mmCIF file of C-alpha atoms and ligand atoms in Angstrom:
data_model
loop_
_atom_site.group_PDB
_atom_site.id
_atom_site.type_symbol
_atom_site.label_atom_id
_atom_site.label_comp_id
_atom_site.label_asym_id
_atom_site.label_seq_id
_atom_site.Cartn_x
_atom_site.Cartn_y
_atom_site.Cartn_z
ATOM 1 C CA MET W 1 -40.293 144.810 76.568
ATOM 2 C CA GLU W 2 -40.245 141.050 76.229
ATOM 3 C CA HIS W 3 -42.953 140.288 78.851
ATOM 4 C CA SER W 4 -45.459 143.048 78.150
ATOM 5 C CA GLY W 5 -48.274 142.980 75.623
ATOM 6 C CA PRO W 6 -50.884 140.342 74.801
ATOM 7 C CA HIS W 7 -48.384 137.439 74.549
ATOM 8 C CA GLY W 8 -46.730 138.056 77.902
ATOM 9 C CA ALA W 9 -48.764 135.447 79.829
ATOM 10 C CA LEU W 10 -48.227 132.889 77.095
ATOM 11 C CA ARG W 11 -44.497 133.513 77.058
ATOM 12 C CA LEU W 12 -44.266 133.134 80.873
ATOM 13 C CA ARG W 13 -46.173 129.839 80.674
ATOM 14 C CA PHE W 14 -43.791 128.668 77.894
ATOM 15 C CA GLU W 15 -40.779 129.566 80.023
ATOM 16 C CA GLY W 16 -42.292 127.505 82.830
ATOM 17 C CA VAL W 17 -42.607 124.495 80.575
ATOM 18 C CA MET W 18 -38.976 124.851 79.500
ATOM 19 C CA ALA W 19 -37.877 125.035 83.131
ATOM 20 C CA GLU W 20 -39.835 121.818 83.839
ATOM 21 C CA ALA W 21 -38.305 120.183 80.804
ATOM 22 C CA GLY W 22 -34.917 120.911 82.416
ATOM 23 C CA LEU W 23 -33.236 122.926 79.693
ATOM 24 C CA ASP W 24 -30.891 125.393 81.328
ATOM 25 C CA ALA W 25 -27.488 126.888 80.600
ATOM 26 C CA GLY W 26 -25.583 123.929 81.962
ATOM 27 C CA SER W 27 -27.572 121.163 80.234
ATOM 28 C CA ALA W 28 -27.679 123.052 76.931
ATOM 29 C CA GLU W 29 -23.934 123.623 76.972
ATOM 30 C CA ARG W 30 -23.147 120.035 77.901
ATOM 31 C CA ALA W 31 -25.462 118.585 75.223
ATOM 32 C CA LEU W 32 -24.164 120.815 72.417
ATOM 33 C CA SER W 33 -20.563 120.431 73.499
ATOM 34 C CA ALA W 34 -20.841 116.636 73.522
ATOM 35 C CA ALA W 35 -22.265 116.762 69.975
ATOM 36 C CA LEU W 36 -19.748 119.260 68.591
ATOM 37 C CA SER W 37 -16.487 118.806 70.407
ATOM 38 C CA PRO W 38 -15.540 115.631 68.472
ATOM 39 C CA ARG W 39 -15.787 117.831 65.345
ATOM 40 C CA GLY W 40 -13.391 120.456 66.765
ATOM 41 C CA PHE W 41 -15.817 123.000 68.179
ATOM 42 C CA GLU W 42 -16.128 124.598 71.637
ATOM 43 C CA VAL W 43 -19.270 125.927 73.257
ATOM 44 C CA TYR W 44 -19.654 128.709 75.869
ATOM 45 C CA PRO W 45 -22.880 129.964 77.501
ATOM 46 C CA LEU W 46 -23.877 133.561 78.137
ATOM 47 C CA GLN W 47 -26.824 135.765 79.022
ATOM 48 C CA VAL W 48 -28.018 137.998 76.168
ATOM 49 C CA GLY W 49 -27.979 140.951 78.608
ATOM 50 C CA TRP W 50 -24.190 140.688 79.082
ATOM 51 C CA TYR W 51 -23.768 141.180 75.328
ATOM 52 C CA ASN W 52 -26.491 143.813 74.938
ATOM 53 C CA ALA W 53 -25.126 145.872 77.819
ATOM 54 C CA LEU W 54 -21.983 146.732 75.802
ATOM 55 C CA LEU W 55 -23.732 147.684 72.545
ATOM 56 C CA ALA W 56 -25.697 150.598 71.169
ATOM 57 C CA PRO W 57 -29.475 149.844 70.820
ATOM 58 C CA ALA W 58 -29.200 149.262 67.040
ATOM 59 C CA LEU W 59 -26.722 146.385 67.559
ATOM 60 C CA ARG W 60 -28.504 144.630 70.437
ATOM 61 C CA LEU W 61 -30.257 141.264 70.168
ATOM 62 C CA ALA W 62 -34.045 141.548 70.507
ATOM 63 C CA HIS W 63 -34.295 139.232 73.524
ATOM 64 C CA SER W 64 -34.669 139.827 77.254
ATOM 65 C CA ASP W 65 -31.514 140.129 79.308
ATOM 66 C CA GLU W 66 -31.712 136.746 81.082
ATOM 67 C CA THR W 67 -32.136 134.789 77.788
ATOM 68 C CA LEU W 68 -29.703 131.922 77.317
ATOM 69 C CA ALA W 69 -27.250 132.035 74.383
ATOM 70 C CA LEU W 70 -24.347 129.841 73.384
ATOM 71 C CA VAL W 71 -21.329 130.966 71.392
ATOM 72 C CA VAL W 72 -19.577 128.373 69.261
ATOM 73 C CA LEU W 73 -15.865 128.477 68.340
ATOM 74 C CA SER W 74 -13.927 126.325 65.920
ATOM 75 C CA THR W 75 -10.555 125.005 67.106
ATOM 76 C CA PRO W 76 -7.588 123.817 65.004
ATOM 77 C CA THR W 77 -9.008 120.292 64.688
ATOM 78 C CA MET W 78 -12.184 121.486 62.996
ATOM 79 C CA PHE W 79 -10.488 121.286 59.607
ATOM 80 C CA GLU W 80 -9.528 117.614 59.914
ATOM 81 C CA ASN W 81 -12.470 116.459 62.075
ATOM 82 C CA ALA W 82 -15.325 118.325 60.374
ATOM 83 C CA PHE W 83 -14.262 119.949 57.091
ATOM 84 C CA LEU W 84 -12.473 117.000 55.403
ATOM 85 C CA PRO W 85 -15.241 114.509 56.378
ATOM 86 C CA PHE W 86 -17.819 117.027 55.209
ATOM 87 C CA LEU W 87 -16.180 117.176 51.763
ATOM 88 C CA GLN W 88 -16.225 113.389 51.539
ATOM 89 C CA ASN W 89 -19.674 112.704 52.811
ATOM 90 C CA GLU W 90 -22.057 115.617 52.458
ATOM 91 C CA ARG W 91 -23.934 117.237 49.641
ATOM 92 C CA ARG W 92 -22.462 120.674 48.952
ATOM 93 C CA SER W 93 -24.230 123.579 47.293
ATOM 94 C CA GLY W 94 -22.420 125.577 44.647
ATOM 95 C CA ASN W 95 -22.544 129.264 45.581
ATOM 96 C CA CYS W 96 -21.388 129.532 49.241
ATOM 97 C CA ASP W 97 -18.029 129.184 50.940
ATOM 98 C CA LEU W 98 -17.323 125.514 51.792
ATOM 99 C CA ILE W 99 -16.106 126.188 55.344
ATOM 100 C CA ASP W 100 -19.307 128.164 56.003
ATOM 101 C CA GLN W 101 -21.391 125.312 54.573
ATOM 102 C CA CYS W 102 -19.527 122.839 56.696
ATOM 103 C CA VAL W 103 -19.938 124.857 59.924
ATOM 104 C CA ALA W 104 -23.634 125.378 59.251
ATOM 105 C CA HIS W 105 -24.092 121.663 58.537
ATOM 106 C CA TYR W 106 -22.601 120.475 61.795
ATOM 107 C CA ILE W 107 -24.014 123.207 64.024
ATOM 108 C CA SER W 108 -27.592 123.027 62.656
ATOM 109 C CA GLY W 109 -27.451 119.229 62.748
ATOM 110 C CA ALA W 110 -26.254 119.288 66.386
ATOM 111 C CA VAL W 111 -29.001 121.763 67.373
ATOM 112 C CA ALA W 112 -31.698 119.588 65.750
ATOM 113 C CA GLN W 113 -30.296 116.519 67.498
ATOM 114 C CA CYS W 114 -29.844 118.085 70.946
ATOM 115 C CA PHE W 115 -32.863 120.363 71.172
ATOM 116 C CA PRO W 116 -35.775 118.784 69.242
ATOM 117 C CA GLY W 117 -38.866 120.984 69.341
ATOM 118 C CA GLN W 118 -36.976 123.856 70.965
ATOM 119 C CA GLN W 119 -36.835 127.223 69.176
ATOM 120 C CA VAL W 120 -33.165 128.107 68.679
ATOM 121 C CA GLU W 121 -32.092 131.153 66.675
ATOM 122 C CA ILE W 122 -28.740 130.448 65.000
ATOM 123 C CA SER W 123 -26.622 133.353 63.678
ATOM 124 C CA TYR W 124 -23.421 132.566 61.819
ATOM 125 C CA ASP W 125 -20.375 134.846 61.812
ATOM 126 C CA TYR W 126 -20.611 135.418 58.067
ATOM 127 C CA GLU W 127 -24.318 136.451 57.999
ATOM 128 C CA MET W 128 -25.132 140.095 57.410
ATOM 129 C CA LEU W 129 -28.360 141.995 58.052
ATOM 130 C CA PRO W 130 -30.051 143.989 55.254
ATOM 131 C CA ASN W 131 -28.366 147.116 56.711
ATOM 132 C CA ARG W 132 -24.988 145.336 56.091
ATOM 133 C CA ARG W 133 -24.224 144.982 59.759
ATOM 134 C CA PRO W 134 -23.134 141.523 60.996
ATOM 135 C CA ARG W 135 -25.989 139.578 62.625
ATOM 136 C CA PHE W 136 -23.910 139.392 65.783
ATOM 137 C CA LEU W 137 -20.568 140.768 66.903
ATOM 138 C CA ALA W 138 -18.641 137.568 67.352
ATOM 139 C CA GLN W 139 -15.735 139.013 69.346
ATOM 140 C CA THR W 140 -17.946 140.836 71.823
ATOM 141 C CA ALA W 141 -20.026 137.658 72.322
ATOM 142 C CA ALA W 142 -16.903 135.505 72.891
ATOM 143 C CA HIS W 143 -15.530 138.036 75.396
ATOM 144 C CA VAL W 144 -18.664 138.305 77.520
ATOM 145 C CA ALA W 145 -19.040 134.505 77.531
ATOM 146 C CA GLY W 146 -15.574 134.281 79.140
ATOM 147 C CA ALA W 147 -14.224 132.345 76.179
ATOM 148 C CA THR W 148 -11.627 134.631 74.631
ATOM 149 C CA TYR W 149 -10.456 138.073 75.682
ATOM 150 C CA TYR W 150 -11.269 140.711 73.018
ATOM 151 C CA TYR W 151 -8.219 143.083 72.811
ATOM 152 C CA GLN W 152 -9.273 146.414 71.419
ATOM 153 C CA LEU W 153 -7.642 149.793 71.014
ATOM 154 C CA SER W 154 -9.194 150.766 74.356
ATOM 155 C CA ASP W 155 -7.125 147.985 76.026
ATOM 156 C CA VAL W 156 -3.892 149.754 75.067
ATOM 157 C CA PRO W 157 -3.007 152.670 77.358
ATOM 158 C CA ASP W 158 -1.611 155.633 75.404
ATOM 159 C CA PRO W 159 -1.981 153.903 72.029
ATOM 160 C CA PRO W 160 0.871 154.667 69.554
ATOM 161 C CA TRP W 161 -1.357 154.769 66.429
ATOM 162 C CA ASP W 162 -3.493 157.493 64.890
ATOM 163 C CA ARG W 163 -5.374 155.100 62.616
ATOM 164 C CA LYS W 164 -8.264 152.723 63.166
ATOM 165 C CA MET W 165 -7.004 149.401 64.576
ATOM 166 C CA PHE W 166 -9.295 146.401 64.527
ATOM 167 C CA GLY W 167 -9.522 144.365 67.712
ATOM 168 C CA VAL W 168 -8.771 140.687 68.048
ATOM 169 C CA CYS W 169 -9.723 137.877 70.452
ATOM 170 C CA ILE W 170 -7.063 135.552 71.862
ATOM 171 C CA HIS W 171 -7.832 132.087 73.163
ATOM 172 C CA PRO W 172 -5.863 130.950 76.237
ATOM 173 C CA GLN W 173 -4.981 127.581 74.626
ATOM 174 C CA PHE W 174 -5.078 128.228 70.917
ATOM 175 C CA GLY W 175 -3.866 131.871 70.743
ATOM 176 C CA GLY W 176 -5.254 133.163 67.468
ATOM 177 C CA TRP W 177 -5.650 129.663 65.891
ATOM 178 C CA PHE W 178 -9.450 129.517 66.159
ATOM 179 C CA ALA W 179 -12.566 131.248 64.775
ATOM 180 C CA ILE W 180 -15.867 132.345 66.254
ATOM 181 C CA ARG W 181 -18.535 130.637 64.204
ATOM 182 C CA ALA W 182 -22.012 131.105 65.613
ATOM 183 C CA LEU W 183 -24.328 132.485 68.294
ATOM 184 C CA LEU W 184 -27.325 130.375 69.334
ATOM 185 C CA VAL W 185 -30.150 132.118 71.195
ATOM 186 C CA PHE W 186 -32.775 130.137 73.119
ATOM 187 C CA PRO W 187 -35.886 132.443 73.293
ATOM 188 C CA GLY W 188 -37.878 131.685 76.427
ATOM 189 C CA VAL W 189 -35.007 129.895 78.222
ATOM 190 C CA GLY W 190 -33.589 131.939 81.117
ATOM 191 C CA ALA W 191 -29.958 131.733 82.228
ATOM 192 C CA GLN W 192 -30.240 134.048 85.238
ATOM 193 C CA GLU W 193 -28.402 131.506 87.401
ATOM 194 C CA LEU W 194 -25.369 131.500 85.138
ATOM 195 C CA PRO W 195 -22.379 133.198 86.736
ATOM 196 C CA GLN W 196 -20.372 135.462 84.424
ATOM 197 C CA ARG W 197 -16.745 134.457 84.076
ATOM 198 C CA ALA W 198 -14.055 136.950 82.966
ATOM 199 C CA PRO W 199 -12.204 135.865 79.813
ATOM 200 C CA PRO W 200 -8.588 134.867 80.538
ATOM 201 C CA ASP W 201 -6.329 137.907 79.998
ATOM 202 C CA CYS W 202 -3.529 136.033 78.316
ATOM 203 C CA VAL W 203 -1.926 139.144 76.747
ATOM 204 C CA PRO W 204 -1.575 141.316 79.898
ATOM 205 C CA SER W 205 1.215 143.804 79.063
ATOM 206 C CA ARG W 206 0.876 147.006 77.023
ATOM 207 C CA GLU W 207 3.923 146.010 74.963
ATOM 208 C CA GLN W 208 2.407 142.636 73.996
ATOM 209 C CA ARG W 209 -0.917 144.224 73.209
ATOM 210 C CA VAL W 210 0.758 146.767 70.893
ATOM 211 C CA GLU W 211 2.488 143.846 69.182
ATOM 212 C CA LEU W 212 -0.777 141.929 68.964
ATOM 213 C CA LEU W 213 -2.799 144.700 67.386
ATOM 214 C CA GLU W 214 0.013 145.581 65.005
ATOM 215 C CA SER W 215 0.479 142.013 63.802
ATOM 216 C CA PHE W 216 -3.341 141.528 63.489
ATOM 217 C CA ASN W 217 -3.843 144.753 61.559
ATOM 218 C CA LEU W 218 -0.684 145.155 59.518
ATOM 219 C CA ARG W 219 0.472 141.612 58.774
ATOM 220 C CA TRP W 220 -2.342 139.170 59.558
ATOM 221 C CA ARG W 221 -1.449 137.107 56.500
ATOM 222 C CA ASP W 222 1.888 136.017 58.042
ATOM 223 C CA TRP W 223 -0.057 134.246 60.852
ATOM 224 C CA SER W 224 2.192 135.832 63.558
ATOM 225 C CA TYR W 225 -0.642 137.367 65.646
ATOM 226 C CA ARG W 226 -1.952 133.824 66.226
ATOM 227 C CA ASP W 227 1.246 132.972 68.198
ATOM 228 C CA ILE W 228 1.093 135.878 70.641
ATOM 229 C CA VAL W 229 0.665 133.191 73.334
ATOM 230 C CA SER W 230 2.296 129.757 72.885
ATOM 231 C CA PRO W 231 -0.540 127.755 71.505
ATOM 232 C CA THR W 232 -1.045 124.105 72.416
ATOM 233 C CA GLN W 233 -2.176 123.487 68.869
ATOM 234 C CA ARG W 234 -1.974 125.305 65.525
ATOM 235 C CA TYR W 235 -3.670 124.832 62.139
ATOM 236 C CA SER W 236 -2.108 121.899 60.270
ATOM 237 C CA PRO W 237 0.106 122.682 57.241
ATOM 238 C CA ARG W 238 -2.753 121.558 54.991
ATOM 239 C CA GLN W 239 -5.187 123.849 56.780
ATOM 240 C CA MET W 240 -2.741 126.793 56.450
ATOM 241 C CA ASP W 241 -2.322 126.040 52.741
ATOM 242 C CA TYR W 242 -6.084 126.026 52.346
ATOM 243 C CA PHE W 243 -6.631 129.351 54.104
ATOM 244 C CA SER W 244 -3.641 130.999 52.399
ATOM 245 C CA THR W 245 -5.179 130.224 49.028
ATOM 246 C CA PRO W 246 -7.534 132.937 47.644
ATOM 247 C CA PRO W 247 -11.156 131.827 48.054
ATOM 248 C CA ALA W 248 -11.696 131.560 44.289
ATOM 249 C CA GLN W 249 -8.834 129.027 43.945
ATOM 250 C CA ARG W 250 -9.691 126.786 46.914
ATOM 251 C CA LEU W 251 -11.899 124.377 44.995
ATOM 252 C CA ALA W 252 -9.085 123.754 42.535
ATOM 253 C CA LEU W 253 -6.713 123.119 45.453
ATOM 254 C CA LEU W 254 -9.077 120.581 46.999
ATOM 255 C CA GLN W 255 -9.340 118.870 43.623
ATOM 256 C CA GLU W 256 -5.547 118.814 43.332
ATOM 257 C CA TRP W 257 -5.463 117.124 46.745
ATOM 258 C CA GLY W 258 -7.967 114.565 45.560
ATOM 259 C CA LEU W 259 -10.568 115.658 48.104
ATOM 260 C CA LEU W 260 -13.296 116.623 45.655
ATOM 261 C CA ASP W 261 -14.808 114.303 43.128
ATOM 262 C CA GLN W 262 -17.025 116.743 41.240
ATOM 263 C CA ALA W 263 -16.362 119.674 38.917
ATOM 264 C CA PRO W 264 -16.020 123.007 40.761
ATOM 265 C CA PRO W 265 -19.191 125.069 41.071
ATOM 266 C CA PRO W 266 -18.861 128.887 40.675
ATOM 267 C CA PRO W 267 -16.178 130.535 42.832
ATOM 268 C CA ALA W 268 -16.832 131.283 46.500
ATOM 269 C CA THR W 269 -16.917 134.891 47.609
ATOM 270 C CA GLU W 270 -16.330 134.784 51.344
ATOM 271 C CA ASP W 271 -13.244 133.976 53.329
ATOM 272 C CA GLY W 272 -13.996 131.897 56.421
ATOM 273 C CA GLN W 273 -10.774 131.258 58.354
HETATM 274 C C1 LIG H 1 -16.547 142.811 58.885
HETATM 275 C C2 LIG H 1 -15.393 141.895 59.290
HETATM 276 C C3 LIG H 1 -14.164 142.132 58.716
HETATM 277 C C4 LIG H 1 -13.887 143.365 57.868
HETATM 278 C C5 LIG H 1 -13.717 144.604 58.811
HETATM 279 C C6 LIG H 1 -12.995 144.267 60.127
HETATM 280 C C7 LIG H 1 -13.697 144.810 61.362
HETATM 281 N N1 LIG H 1 -13.313 144.298 62.528
HETATM 282 O O1 LIG H 1 -14.632 145.640 61.339
HETATM 283 C C8 LIG H 1 -12.553 142.959 57.112
HETATM 284 C C9 LIG H 1 -12.952 142.401 55.741
HETATM 285 C C10 LIG H 1 -11.506 144.051 56.949
HETATM 286 C C11 LIG H 1 -12.078 141.807 57.976
HETATM 287 C C12 LIG H 1 -10.811 141.299 57.855
HETATM 288 C C13 LIG H 1 -10.311 140.252 58.659
HETATM 289 N N2 LIG H 1 -11.008 139.524 59.527
HETATM 290 CO CO1 LIG H 1 -12.862 139.834 60.031
HETATM 291 N N3 LIG H 1 -14.722 139.990 60.475
HETATM 292 C C14 LIG H 1 -15.604 140.806 60.179
HETATM 293 C C15 LIG H 1 -16.948 140.444 60.892
HETATM 294 C C16 LIG H 1 -17.813 139.733 59.890
HETATM 295 C C17 LIG H 1 -17.697 141.589 61.525
HETATM 296 C C18 LIG H 1 -16.838 142.587 62.321
HETATM 297 C C19 LIG H 1 -17.553 143.906 62.480
HETATM 298 O O2 LIG H 1 -18.108 144.431 61.589
HETATM 299 N N4 LIG H 1 -17.617 144.443 63.667
HETATM 300 C C20 LIG H 1 -18.317 145.668 63.920
HETATM 301 C C21 LIG H 1 -17.426 146.625 64.727
HETATM 302 C C22 LIG H 1 -18.037 148.016 64.805
HETATM 303 O O3 LIG H 1 -17.361 145.994 66.038
HETATM 304 P P1 LIG H 1 -16.168 146.287 67.046
HETATM 305 O O4 LIG H 1 -15.041 146.974 66.363
HETATM 306 O O5 LIG H 1 -15.889 145.070 67.778
HETATM 307 O O6 LIG H 1 -16.896 147.377 68.021
HETATM 308 C C23 LIG H 1 -17.805 146.922 68.994
HETATM 309 C C24 LIG H 1 -17.137 146.551 70.322
HETATM 310 O O7 LIG H 1 -16.113 147.526 70.586
HETATM 311 C C25 LIG H 1 -18.357 146.726 71.294
HETATM 312 N N5 LIG H 1 -17.897 147.179 72.601
HETATM 313 C C26 LIG H 1 -18.020 148.433 73.101
HETATM 314 N N6 LIG H 1 -17.489 148.521 74.306
HETATM 315 C C27 LIG H 1 -17.019 147.286 74.612
HETATM 316 C C28 LIG H 1 -16.407 146.798 75.785
HETATM 317 C C29 LIG H 1 -16.022 145.431 75.791
HETATM 318 C C30 LIG H 1 -15.327 144.905 77.016
HETATM 319 C C31 LIG H 1 -16.284 144.567 74.692
HETATM 320 C C32 LIG H 1 -15.931 143.085 74.721
HETATM 321 C C33 LIG H 1 -16.957 145.090 73.545
HETATM 322 C C34 LIG H 1 -17.304 146.423 73.537
HETATM 323 O O8 LIG H 1 -19.191 147.744 70.707
HETATM 324 C C35 LIG H 1 -18.684 148.102 69.397
HETATM 325 C C36 LIG H 1 -19.839 148.294 68.473
HETATM 326 O O9 LIG H 1 -20.611 149.375 68.920
HETATM 327 C C37 LIG H 1 -16.402 139.443 62.009
HETATM 328 C C38 LIG H 1 -17.388 138.281 62.335
HETATM 329 C C39 LIG H 1 -18.519 138.818 63.172
HETATM 330 N N7 LIG H 1 -19.753 138.395 62.789
HETATM 331 O O10 LIG H 1 -18.349 139.522 64.132
HETATM 332 C C40 LIG H 1 -15.071 138.930 61.402
HETATM 333 C C41 LIG H 1 -13.874 138.697 62.305
HETATM 334 C C42 LIG H 1 -13.737 139.896 63.265
HETATM 335 N N8 LIG H 1 -12.749 138.668 61.414
HETATM 336 C C43 LIG H 1 -11.834 137.846 61.764
HETATM 337 C C44 LIG H 1 -10.603 137.653 60.989
HETATM 338 C C45 LIG H 1 -9.720 136.510 61.500
HETATM 339 C C46 LIG H 1 -10.230 138.485 59.976
HETATM 340 C C47 LIG H 1 -8.990 138.411 59.133
HETATM 341 C C48 LIG H 1 -7.691 137.999 59.806
HETATM 342 C C49 LIG H 1 -9.198 137.554 57.838
HETATM 343 C C50 LIG H 1 -9.516 136.172 58.189
HETATM 344 N N9 LIG H 1 -10.759 135.817 57.982
HETATM 345 O O11 LIG H 1 -8.655 135.423 58.568
HETATM 346 C C51 LIG H 1 -8.862 139.824 58.567
HETATM 347 C C52 LIG H 1 -7.933 140.731 59.362
HETATM 348 C C53 LIG H 1 -8.400 142.097 59.651
HETATM 349 C C54 LIG H 1 -7.359 143.134 59.526
HETATM 350 N N10 LIG H 1 -6.155 142.885 59.774
HETATM 351 O O12 LIG H 1 -7.651 144.200 59.119
HETATM 352 C C55 LIG H 1 -12.205 137.053 62.984
HETATM 353 C C56 LIG H 1 -11.418 137.541 64.224
HETATM 354 C C57 LIG H 1 -11.112 136.401 65.155
HETATM 355 C C58 LIG H 1 -10.449 136.884 66.366
HETATM 356 N N11 LIG H 1 -9.531 136.094 66.887
HETATM 357 O O13 LIG H 1 -10.817 137.954 66.959
HETATM 358 C C59 LIG H 1 -13.773 137.317 63.063
HETATM 359 C C60 LIG H 1 -14.375 137.376 64.455
HETATM 360 C C61 LIG H 1 -14.410 136.205 62.212
HETATM 361 C C62 LIG H 1 -14.386 134.810 62.848
HETATM 362 N N12 LIG H 1 -15.149 133.937 62.261
HETATM 363 O O14 LIG H 1 -13.755 134.485 63.796
HETATM 364 N N13 LIG H 1 -13.065 141.343 58.832
#
């Protein structure tokens, strides 16, 4: 338990200090959103307990139920507003996917700027634990935060398949044209006042859900699952070209576009769209 043991009193005092300092779900969300939305990111708050309640013990986050967390999504403008400037201005390291480097650069920078001195545990979507499980289940987090409905096999009555079908989140504005990038946990900051909002169910019919899961699982490369709702914005043609290119050839593509000035480091291994 979080509050038992020799450090319990200390932790309670620390939480009191945080409350006095005024950090709560609303102020944390507003601060991070102000820093990240110009770069094409969205921020949604949640209580860790909402996430943990859906998962087996081995997958839960080791924080008490009321702990504040923020889930960060990238929207279609992230490519032009964060990635291209990142390529021009920032130092890149050779052996990691460039989109992942860019996302980590802007999110960790915003956290340092918005929450100086505050402990914040950042998990990125691409990070795996030593047991090869993801550090957090991005889709479950986005669903419980009320950001994007996570459509799973269990959302399809009388499913027509006898194979495993992966689930997919759909954003009410951007359809499938977004990604879930990070989960930020604020140990010692309670969000018990935060009301839970249901994610918008923008794919309500069985027929549409069958179509969605089929297009996500059987033909995700044709982008069609992303248009299951009419999106207000899609990835730009350049962004689609970038993500359609195999990861090992993306540096060469950026060089061809004149967006990289240095020789390519070793090929990236991860995907990142
Ligand atoms: C491993 C992984 C893959 C693997 C395996 C896929 C899989 N889903 O397992 C592979 C390499 C195949 C893959 C491929 C792709 N992936 Co992928 N992948 C991941 C990754 C890193 C982890 C997913 C995972 O292992 N989940 C574990 C399983 C067991 O979780 P689960 O099925 O959701 O089950 C849990 C829930 O059901 C929950 N639960 C139980 N009851 C309830 C009830 C409710 C209401 C809820 C909400 C939850 C819940 O408990 C279960 C666990 O016990 C995530 C990022 C992340 N960190 O989460 C991206 C992610 C799922 N991938 C993503 C994408 C887009 C893709 C690709 C299209 C490629 C791409 N990058 O463009 C392809 C398409 C997949 C396909 N057609 O087959 C996106 C999906 C975005 C979205 N809109 O949902 C994610 C979220 C990455 C991101 N940054 O946004 N991927």
